[in-house]
């Protein structure tokens, strides 16, 4: 199933794995540079809200064209007051980064080419980033006297350390996929990034979705209040999995047939 609309700058399609699991594919499609104009923000937020209301078992975010995105359309910033800018970024966190991170399923981002500013920050809100060897990434907001304001600095710091976050943001340089993989920002570099990202999304969708959601909850608890808090909530989060169909059937499968034979329904 797909929802392709020429009026929409972000397309939503639903793919099915060989085992029948649903994978939602969001494709940025705003040629020629996939700039984040207001309609891109609005369309992406609308699709994410749809996925929150009816979660799939995995999400893949990708882009059409030669580049993932040339960044934010700077016309959006012209004449904004401080209060208006604050509202813009508040809406962005509330409608993009926060719900994307909170989806109860794995989210994979595919970067095949240049990935700047808002697109890079969206990638950083995903669980796993797959990049092509020619992909380049940048938080280049300094060219207009701005700092990245959709969560980029703090998420770079989480993945690569605060020193790397300062370097990447303050220099405004472009960084290749291999460098960011070495830093721990990019997870996988592959010559066929879309194929690899799609295969990974399908693989994850066929897995224990409720367990993946629990993993995300535990990591979120650590991000919010540290290891002690994550340790405190893990018994409850993990314990709740013992009421799921997937865990019960997988335990029986392991005992009767050995490891790796179980099938998961996401229930």
Rosetta silent file (secondary structure, phi, psi, omega in degrees, C-alpha in Angstrom):
SEQUENCE: XXXXXXXXXXXXXXXXXXXXXXXXXXXXXXXXXXXXXXXXXXXXXXXXXXXXXXXXXXXXXXXXXXXXXXXXXXXXXXXXXXXXXXXXXXXXXXXXXXXXXXXXXXXXXXXXXXXXXXXXXXXXXXXXXXXXXXXXXXXXXXXXXXXXXXXXXXXXXXXXXXXXXXXXXXXXXXXXXXXXXXXXXXXXXXXXXXXXXXXXXXXXXXXXXXXXXXXXXXXXXXXXXXXXXXXXXXXXXXXXXXXXXXXXXXXXXXXXXXXXXXXXXXX
SCORE:     score description
SCORE:     0.000 S_00000001
   1 L     0.000  139.393  176.619    0.000    0.000    0.000 S_00000001
   2 E  -139.346  156.292  177.069    1.229    3.488   -0.763 S_00000001
   3 E  -124.042   68.963 -178.473   -0.037    7.017   -0.345 S_00000001
   4 L   -87.107  123.454  179.314    1.738    8.826   -3.160 S_00000001
   5 L  -133.611  126.175  179.748    0.471   12.343   -3.693 S_00000001
   6 L   -62.903  -19.586  179.160    2.117   14.891   -5.991 S_00000001
   7 L   -82.403  -16.027 -176.449    1.045   17.582   -3.548 S_00000001
   8 L   -96.491  139.134 -178.164    2.880   15.953   -0.673 S_00000001
   9 L   -91.296   -8.362  174.783    6.592   16.448   -0.135 S_00000001
  10 E  -130.407  123.513 -177.486    6.909   13.303    1.975 S_00000001
  11 E  -100.079  143.357  177.771    5.458   10.054    0.654 S_00000001
  12 E  -116.367  128.917  174.472    4.254    7.180    2.822 S_00000001
  13 E  -131.548  150.994  176.062    4.223    3.573    1.649 S_00000001
  14 E  -113.562  120.218  175.443    3.572    0.336    3.515 S_00000001
  15 E  -103.807  159.875  178.091    5.709   -2.671    2.627 S_00000001
  16 E  -121.682  133.742  175.692    5.246   -6.227    3.827 S_00000001
  17 L   -72.891  171.862  178.446    8.019   -8.558    4.834 S_00000001
  18 L   -60.609  -25.146  179.403    8.083  -12.147    3.626 S_00000001
  19 L   -95.467    3.150  174.440    6.414  -13.066    6.922 S_00000001
  20 L    93.803    4.423  178.614    3.722  -10.411    6.536 S_00000001
  21 L   -74.382  147.021 -179.213    4.967   -7.756    8.956 S_00000001
  22 E   -87.425  131.449  173.965    4.214   -4.129    8.087 S_00000001
  23 E  -122.066  120.519  177.310    7.113   -1.741    7.381 S_00000001
  24 E   -87.130  131.531  179.347    6.273    1.940    6.922 S_00000001
  25 E  -117.146  116.419  174.907    8.524    3.761    4.436 S_00000001
  26 E  -100.910  124.317 -177.744    8.680    7.548    4.575 S_00000001
  27 E  -120.287  118.227  174.211   10.354    9.077    1.516 S_00000001
  28 E   -69.971  125.844 -172.821   11.372   12.726    1.384 S_00000001
  29 L  -144.956   73.914 -177.367   10.416   13.911   -2.106 S_00000001
  30 L  -133.069   72.866 -173.827   10.765   17.662   -2.529 S_00000001
  31 L   -64.662  156.610    6.211   13.004   18.204   -5.584 S_00000001
  32 L   -90.387  -17.730 -172.371   15.506   19.358   -6.468 S_00000001
  33 L  -115.575    6.677 -178.003   17.256   19.508   -3.079 S_00000001
  34 L    52.464   41.369  178.008   14.645   18.131   -0.685 S_00000001
  35 L   -65.135  144.557  176.477   14.798   21.376    1.259 S_00000001
  36 E   -81.756   83.047  170.116   12.849   21.434    4.492 S_00000001
  37 L   -80.938  174.383 -178.402   10.226   23.990    3.552 S_00000001
  38 H   -59.257  -37.347 -179.342    7.178   24.443    5.770 S_00000001
  39 H   -65.263  -30.679  177.720    5.235   21.874    3.748 S_00000001
  40 H   -68.170  -46.672  176.163    7.960   19.302    4.379 S_00000001
  41 H   -56.701  -45.993 -177.145    7.767   19.878    8.124 S_00000001
  42 H   -66.238  -44.924 -178.240    3.959   19.677    7.972 S_00000001
  43 H   -66.461  -42.140  179.453    3.816   16.577    5.762 S_00000001
  44 H   -64.186  -42.930  178.647    6.426   14.725    7.797 S_00000001
  45 H   -62.165  -39.988  179.952    4.652   15.602   11.044 S_00000001
  46 H   -64.484  -42.517  179.320    1.317   14.408    9.632 S_00000001
  47 H   -67.662  -40.829  178.729    2.773   11.068    8.565 S_00000001
  48 H   -63.159  -40.268  176.973    4.546   10.552   11.891 S_00000001
  49 H   -60.654  -37.930  177.739    1.266   11.264   13.697 S_00000001
  50 H   -63.956  -40.886  179.190   -0.373    8.614   11.517 S_00000001
  51 H   -70.086  -35.183  175.815    2.313    6.096   12.477 S_00000001
  52 H   -62.587  -41.581 -178.667    1.942    6.968   16.161 S_00000001
  53 H   -68.392  -32.774 -179.176   -1.812    6.327   15.893 S_00000001
  54 L  -140.908   81.267 -171.994   -1.267    2.989   14.141 S_00000001
  55 L   -65.814  136.446  170.185    2.318    1.803   14.642 S_00000001
  56 L   -79.939 -168.026  177.795    3.899   -0.547   12.094 S_00000001
  57 L  -101.154   -5.962  169.795    6.535   -3.064   13.136 S_00000001
  58 E  -166.056  159.112  177.578    9.397   -1.028   11.659 S_00000001
  59 E  -129.869  137.958  173.042    9.925    2.302    9.904 S_00000001
  60 E  -119.998  127.480  175.801   12.367    3.183    7.131 S_00000001
  61 E  -112.287  127.631 -176.610   13.068    6.843    6.337 S_00000001
  62 E  -143.458 -175.354 -179.459   14.735    7.588    3.005 S_00000001
  63 E  -142.979  146.646  171.111   14.873   10.250    0.285 S_00000001
  64 L   -85.077  160.432  174.425   14.368   10.508   -3.437 S_00000001
  65 L    90.623 -176.106 -176.101   16.882   12.301   -5.670 S_00000001
  66 L   -75.459  -29.196 -179.000   20.628   12.798   -5.599 S_00000001
  67 L  -119.048  154.686  172.293   20.741   14.255   -2.095 S_00000001
  68 L   -70.619  -51.000  175.597   18.910   13.382    1.084 S_00000001
  69 E  -168.696  140.212  173.153   18.442   17.073    1.842 S_00000001
  70 L   -83.725    4.775  176.541   20.174   20.391    1.336 S_00000001
  71 L   107.018 -161.577 -178.216   18.828   21.472    4.725 S_00000001
  72 E   -83.693  139.901  172.702   16.184   23.939    5.855 S_00000001
  73 L   -67.048  112.940 -173.101   14.816   26.551    3.478 S_00000001
  74 H   -64.752  -17.739  174.889   16.321   29.691    5.024 S_00000001
  75 H   -56.702  -26.677  179.409   13.278   31.701    3.940 S_00000001
  76 H   -63.187  -25.753 -175.026   11.587   30.175    7.000 S_00000001
  77 H   -90.918  -16.592 -172.354   13.907   32.167    9.268 S_00000001
  78 L   -65.714  118.535  175.845   13.582   35.555    7.608 S_00000001
  79 L    82.631    3.218  179.523   11.940   38.040    9.954 S_00000001
  80 L   -66.920  137.675  171.146   11.152   35.598   12.759 S_00000001
  81 L   -81.755  163.352  176.909   10.947   37.097   16.236 S_00000001
  82 H   -55.849  -40.462  179.526   12.556   35.224   19.131 S_00000001
  83 H   -65.493  -40.802  179.138    9.118   34.073   20.323 S_00000001
  84 H   -66.214  -39.404  178.055    8.167   32.851   16.842 S_00000001
  85 H   -65.407  -41.777  177.779   11.457   30.977   16.498 S_00000001
  86 H   -60.139  -41.535  178.679   10.960   29.363   19.898 S_00000001
  87 H   -65.004  -38.536  178.531    7.490   28.212   18.820 S_00000001
  88 H   -59.555  -48.052 -177.369    8.915   26.802   15.566 S_00000001
  89 H   -72.460  -34.085  176.628   11.458   24.661   17.390 S_00000001
  90 H   -61.942  -44.111  177.594    8.972   23.659   20.092 S_00000001
  91 H   -63.111  -38.317 -178.769    6.593   22.393   17.399 S_00000001
  92 H   -63.457  -43.953  177.347    9.451   20.549   15.704 S_00000001
  93 H   -64.385  -44.091 -174.326   10.351   18.655   18.858 S_00000001
  94 H   -69.594  -32.253 -173.520    6.712   17.906   19.676 S_00000001
  95 H  -105.803  -13.976 -177.177    5.709   16.738   16.205 S_00000001
  96 H  -119.991  -75.768 -171.423    8.929   15.242   14.805 S_00000001
  97 H   -60.345  -50.555 -174.516   11.802   14.243   17.094 S_00000001
  98 H   -64.357  -51.986 -179.993    9.857   13.220   20.202 S_00000001
  99 H   -67.396  -30.493  177.890    7.159   11.058   18.570 S_00000001
 100 H   -64.461  -46.424  179.618    9.674    9.531   16.157 S_00000001
 101 H   -65.914  -30.110 -175.441   11.912    8.440   19.023 S_00000001
 102 H   -86.529   -5.639  178.254    8.923    7.178   20.997 S_00000001
 103 L   -54.943  135.130 -176.029    7.548    4.913   18.253 S_00000001
 104 L   -83.054   44.866  179.774    7.277    1.381   19.719 S_00000001
 105 L  -159.082  162.063  178.176    9.243   -0.159   16.862 S_00000001
 106 E   -67.220  142.062  178.530   12.691    0.136   15.265 S_00000001
 107 E  -124.070  122.038 -177.404   13.256    3.182   13.024 S_00000001
 108 E  -112.162  133.796  177.027   15.980    3.029   10.356 S_00000001
 109 E  -110.687  132.449  178.451   17.288    6.076    8.466 S_00000001
 110 E  -109.818  122.887  177.800   18.935    5.694    5.059 S_00000001
 111 E  -117.323  107.924 -178.626   21.389    8.374    3.904 S_00000001
 112 L   -97.463  -14.570 -177.154   22.596    7.857    0.346 S_00000001
 113 L  -152.446 -152.187 -177.498   23.998   11.353   -0.236 S_00000001
 114 L   -57.740  129.187 -177.032   24.324   14.826    1.242 S_00000001
 115 E  -133.638  101.303 -173.393   22.368   15.060    4.516 S_00000001
 116 E  -113.152  154.952  170.553   22.271   18.524    6.068 S_00000001
 117 H    40.061 -111.774 -171.815   20.703   20.238    9.085 S_00000001
 118 H   -56.666  -40.307 -179.986   17.072   19.194    9.682 S_00000001
 119 H   -63.880  -40.628  177.581   17.463   15.916    7.760 S_00000001
 120 H   -64.781  -40.449  179.954   20.563   15.029    9.786 S_00000001
 121 H   -67.596  -35.841  173.558   18.729   15.883   13.001 S_00000001
 122 H   -62.889  -43.301  178.373   15.817   13.663   11.957 S_00000001
 123 H   -57.320  -40.554 -177.449   18.333   10.873   11.287 S_00000001
 124 H   -69.561  -18.342  175.772   19.738   11.310   14.779 S_00000001
 125 L   -85.458   -5.428  178.385   16.253   10.779   16.233 S_00000001
 126 L   -88.473  166.557 -177.909   16.108    7.354   14.548 S_00000001
 127 L   -76.603  -42.002 -174.013   17.406    4.136   16.068 S_00000001
 128 E  -136.852  132.685  177.756   19.842    3.115   13.342 S_00000001
 129 E  -109.732  121.751  174.722   21.521    5.156   10.583 S_00000001
 130 E  -108.404  130.156 -175.714   22.616    3.360    7.405 S_00000001
 131 E  -130.531  150.609  171.169   24.766    5.418    5.028 S_00000001
 132 L   -81.732  158.197 -177.158   26.354    5.051    1.638 S_00000001
 133 L   -64.086  -21.840  179.354   30.125    5.566    1.357 S_00000001
 134 L   -95.949    1.882  178.301   29.585    8.846   -0.549 S_00000001
 135 L   -68.252  141.705  174.040   27.112   10.255    1.976 S_00000001
 136 E  -129.297  145.894 -174.556   28.162   13.441    3.743 S_00000001
 137 E  -125.823  145.650  177.066   26.607   14.927    6.841 S_00000001
 138 E  -159.434  140.889  167.053   26.632   18.418    8.268 S_00000001
 139 L  -108.760   94.015 -166.840   25.053   20.662   10.861 S_00000001
 140 L  -108.162   23.412 -174.957   25.906   23.895    9.076 S_00000001
 141 H   -60.898  -18.686 -178.277   23.543   26.326   10.805 S_00000001
 142 H   -60.778  -22.373 -178.105   26.448   28.572   11.758 S_00000001
 143 H   -65.800  -20.627  175.279   26.382   30.045    8.234 S_00000001
 144 H  -114.185   19.639  176.718   23.219   31.953    9.222 S_00000001
 145 L    74.269   25.574 -176.307   24.288   32.608   12.812 S_00000001
 146 L  -119.782  159.635  168.908   22.197   29.776   14.235 S_00000001
 147 L  -107.330  150.255  177.777   22.864   26.615   16.214 S_00000001
 148 L   -54.847  130.532 -167.429   21.121   23.347   15.295 S_00000001
 149 L  -125.193   16.070  177.140   17.790   23.542   17.082 S_00000001
 150 L  -117.689   24.838  174.140   16.038   20.211   16.442 S_00000001
 151 L   101.723    2.205 -176.681   18.148   18.102   18.778 S_00000001
 152 H   -60.425  -53.800 -175.775   21.313   17.638   16.733 S_00000001
 153 H   -57.419  -46.324 -177.057   23.990   18.774   19.217 S_00000001
 154 H   -70.022  -31.187  179.619   22.701   16.723   22.125 S_00000001
 155 H   -79.902  -31.215  169.534   22.160   13.607   20.029 S_00000001
 156 H   -63.132  -43.600  179.989   25.628   13.869   18.500 S_00000001
 157 H   -60.901  -38.977  179.123   26.942   14.222   22.062 S_00000001
 158 H   -64.485  -41.302 -176.215   25.042   11.100   23.111 S_00000001
 159 H   -82.740  -35.697 -169.411   26.440    9.052   20.250 S_00000001
 160 H  -124.495   -5.516 -177.489   29.952   10.487   19.922 S_00000001
 161 L    99.989  154.649 -174.452   30.694   12.559   23.021 S_00000001
 162 H   -68.154  -31.382  178.839   30.403   16.259   23.772 S_00000001
 163 H   -64.726  -43.563  177.356   33.780   17.118   22.263 S_00000001
 164 H   -65.221  -37.918  178.572   32.793   15.704   18.877 S_00000001
 165 H   -62.149  -43.028  177.934   29.449   17.503   19.088 S_00000001
 166 H   -62.054  -44.986 -179.218   31.203   20.821   19.659 S_00000001
 167 H   -60.315  -51.166 -174.972   33.584   20.165   16.776 S_00000001
 168 H   -62.165  -43.813 -176.604   30.897   19.146   14.296 S_00000001
 169 H   -76.163  -44.358 -174.255   28.551   22.031   15.120 S_00000001
 170 H   -71.391  -35.737  177.956   31.097   24.811   15.641 S_00000001
 171 H   -76.121  -32.014 -175.277   33.123   24.087   12.515 S_00000001
 172 L    67.238   19.227 -178.527   30.035   23.537   10.369 S_00000001
 173 L   -76.676  166.751  172.696   32.146   21.166    8.269 S_00000001
 174 L   -95.014  139.262 -177.345   30.896   18.224    6.228 S_00000001
 175 E  -122.980  134.338 -178.075   31.762   14.772    7.550 S_00000001
 176 E   -80.843  167.264 -174.777   31.807   11.585    5.506 S_00000001
 177 H   -62.890  -38.458 -178.549   30.029    8.398    6.471 S_00000001
 178 H   -62.722  -42.016  178.979   33.228    6.536    7.366 S_00000001
 179 H   -63.186  -46.023 -177.872   34.272    9.229    9.848 S_00000001
 180 H   -71.407  -25.280  172.947   30.873    9.325   11.506 S_00000001
 181 H   -68.991  -39.586  177.338   30.799    5.531   11.654 S_00000001
 182 H   -63.093  -35.337  178.765   34.154    5.635   13.453 S_00000001
 183 H   -75.925  -18.138 -176.426   32.656    8.158   15.878 S_00000001
 184 L    93.998    8.863  178.879   29.596    5.996   16.499 S_00000001
 185 L   -82.437  -48.734  174.964   27.127    8.400   14.891 S_00000001
 186 L   -91.640  136.095 -177.457   26.464    6.284   11.782 S_00000001
 187 L   -84.868  -43.100 -172.327   25.766    2.617   12.469 S_00000001
 188 E  -137.904  134.344  171.461   26.367    0.986    9.075 S_00000001
 189 E  -114.237  127.249 -175.533   28.164    2.038    5.888 S_00000001
 190 L  -143.333  143.285  179.585   27.218    0.031    2.805 S_00000001
 191 L   -62.876  -25.744  177.444   27.779    0.399   -0.936 S_00000001
 192 L  -119.652   75.486 -169.984   24.044   -0.202   -1.429 S_00000001
 193 H   -62.840  -39.450 -178.630   22.598    1.809    1.456 S_00000001
 194 H   -67.762  -42.941  177.794   18.932    1.634    0.483 S_00000001
 195 H   -60.589  -44.919 -178.844   19.033   -2.111   -0.077 S_00000001
 196 H   -65.507  -42.046 -179.267   20.849   -2.621    3.230 S_00000001
 197 H   -65.426  -41.585  179.335   18.499   -0.268    5.101 S_00000001
 198 H   -65.691  -44.771  178.608   15.415   -1.940    3.639 S_00000001
 199 H   -60.215  -40.701 -179.833   16.717   -5.435    4.448 S_00000001
 200 H   -66.467  -44.634  179.331   17.480   -4.320    7.999 S_00000001
 201 H   -60.024  -41.694  178.929   14.057   -2.717    8.456 S_00000001
 202 H   -66.736  -41.451  178.490   12.378   -5.904    7.212 S_00000001
 203 H   -60.530  -45.430 -179.088   14.567   -8.062    9.451 S_00000001
 204 H   -67.875  -36.233  179.505   13.714   -5.952   12.491 S_00000001
 205 H   -63.684  -31.602  179.513   10.015   -5.899   11.601 S_00000001
 206 L   -79.775   -4.500 -176.382    9.972   -9.702   11.655 S_00000001
 207 L   -88.773 -168.716 -178.456   11.490   -9.712   15.135 S_00000001
 208 L   -77.656   88.113 -172.019   10.036   -9.401   18.649 S_00000001
 209 H   -57.976  -41.122 -179.605    8.490   -5.947   18.265 S_00000001
 210 H   -65.513  -35.264  176.676    7.370   -5.672   21.876 S_00000001
 211 H   -68.403  -38.637  176.288   10.902   -6.517   23.037 S_00000001
 212 H   -61.691  -41.522  178.191   12.325   -3.860   20.686 S_00000001
 213 H   -62.425  -39.467  178.172    9.906   -1.333   22.193 S_00000001
 214 H   -64.200  -40.177  176.343   11.060   -2.347   25.670 S_00000001
 215 H   -57.751  -44.683 -179.980   14.679   -1.828   24.634 S_00000001
 216 H   -64.401  -37.168  177.837   13.808    1.686   23.499 S_00000001
 217 H   -63.615  -43.445 -178.399   12.030    2.379   26.807 S_00000001
 218 H   -65.880  -43.525  178.414   15.044    1.297   28.852 S_00000001
 219 H   -65.002  -37.938  176.761   17.451    3.391   26.775 S_00000001
 220 H   -62.262  -39.588  177.966   15.065    6.350   27.050 S_00000001
 221 H   -63.112  -40.728  176.128   15.061    5.949   30.834 S_00000001
 222 H   -62.802  -42.660 -178.684   18.861    6.024   30.832 S_00000001
 223 H   -62.945  -36.663 -175.478   18.881    9.151   28.660 S_00000001
 224 H   -75.554  -44.160 -170.689   16.464   10.912   30.977 S_00000001
 225 H  -141.352   13.920  172.966   17.909   10.103   34.379 S_00000001
 226 H    90.794 -179.896 -173.493   20.952    7.852   34.044 S_00000001
 227 H   -64.306  -40.600 -177.594   21.834    4.224   34.719 S_00000001
 228 H   -60.340  -42.352  178.593   20.370    4.064   38.226 S_00000001
 229 H   -67.351  -42.648  178.488   16.948    5.101   36.940 S_00000001
 230 H   -60.846  -41.346  177.301   17.172    2.722   33.979 S_00000001
 231 H   -61.333  -37.104 -177.381   18.075   -0.100   36.372 S_00000001
 232 H   -68.914  -33.477 -176.395   15.072    0.787   38.523 S_00000001
 233 H   -94.027  -15.295 -177.236   12.541    0.612   35.682 S_00000001
 234 H   -59.274  -44.217 -179.864   14.021   -2.370   33.814 S_00000001
 235 H   -56.171  -40.726  178.991   12.406   -5.078   35.994 S_00000001
 236 H   -68.294  -47.978 -177.516    8.925   -3.693   35.290 S_00000001
 237 H   -61.875  -45.011  179.398    9.530   -3.135   31.574 S_00000001
 238 H   -69.161  -40.007 -179.361   11.100   -6.544   31.114 S_00000001
 239 H   -60.014  -35.925 -178.754    8.556   -8.236   33.349 S_00000001
 240 H   -64.703  -23.317  179.296    5.682   -6.986   31.213 S_00000001
 241 H   -66.511  -22.242 -177.999    7.108   -8.902   28.246 S_00000001
 242 H   -73.240   -6.382  173.420    6.230  -12.162   29.978 S_00000001
 243 H   -95.255   -1.589 -175.888    2.571  -11.415   29.235 S_00000001
 244 L   -86.534  148.171  176.287    3.212  -11.175   25.482 S_00000001
 245 H   -61.423  -40.387 -176.740    2.331  -13.872   23.001 S_00000001
 246 H   -61.166  -46.860 -178.747    5.721  -13.507   21.322 S_00000001
 247 H   -65.127  -45.438 -176.950    7.756  -14.227   24.445 S_00000001
 248 H   -62.136  -44.053 -178.785    5.613  -17.159   25.535 S_00000001
 249 H   -71.420  -34.529  179.771    5.649  -18.808   22.113 S_00000001
 250 H   -69.736  -36.542  176.245    9.368  -18.106   21.598 S_00000001
 251 H   -63.646  -44.536  178.498   10.248  -19.686   24.944 S_00000001
 252 H   -62.885  -41.791  179.021    8.254  -22.793   24.020 S_00000001
 253 H   -61.732  -42.306  179.286    9.880  -22.855   20.567 S_00000001
 254 H   -60.841  -45.504 -176.272   13.344  -22.598   22.122 S_00000001
 255 H   -69.841  -34.243 -175.105   12.657  -25.452   24.527 S_00000001
 256 H   -90.907  -35.539 -171.949   11.037  -27.701   21.925 S_00000001
 257 H  -121.174   -6.752 -177.509   12.956  -26.896   18.727 S_00000001
 258 L    94.520  174.095 -175.264   16.104  -25.051   19.795 S_00000001
 259 L   -71.813  151.636  172.404   17.183  -21.437   19.278 S_00000001
 260 L    81.765    8.221 -178.244   16.344  -19.325   16.233 S_00000001
 261 L  -101.403  -11.188 -173.074   13.195  -21.188   15.168 S_00000001
 262 L   -72.406  147.999  170.328   10.566  -18.871   16.669 S_00000001
 263 L  -112.140  144.520 -175.081    8.308  -16.617   14.603 S_00000001
 264 L  -116.590  141.724 -178.727    7.085  -13.323   16.021 S_00000001
 265 L  -107.927   -6.366 -176.186    3.741  -11.596   15.526 S_00000001
 266 L    78.268   23.136 -176.380    4.474   -8.360   17.368 S_00000001
 267 L  -124.124    0.000    0.000    1.975   -9.295   20.071 S_00000001
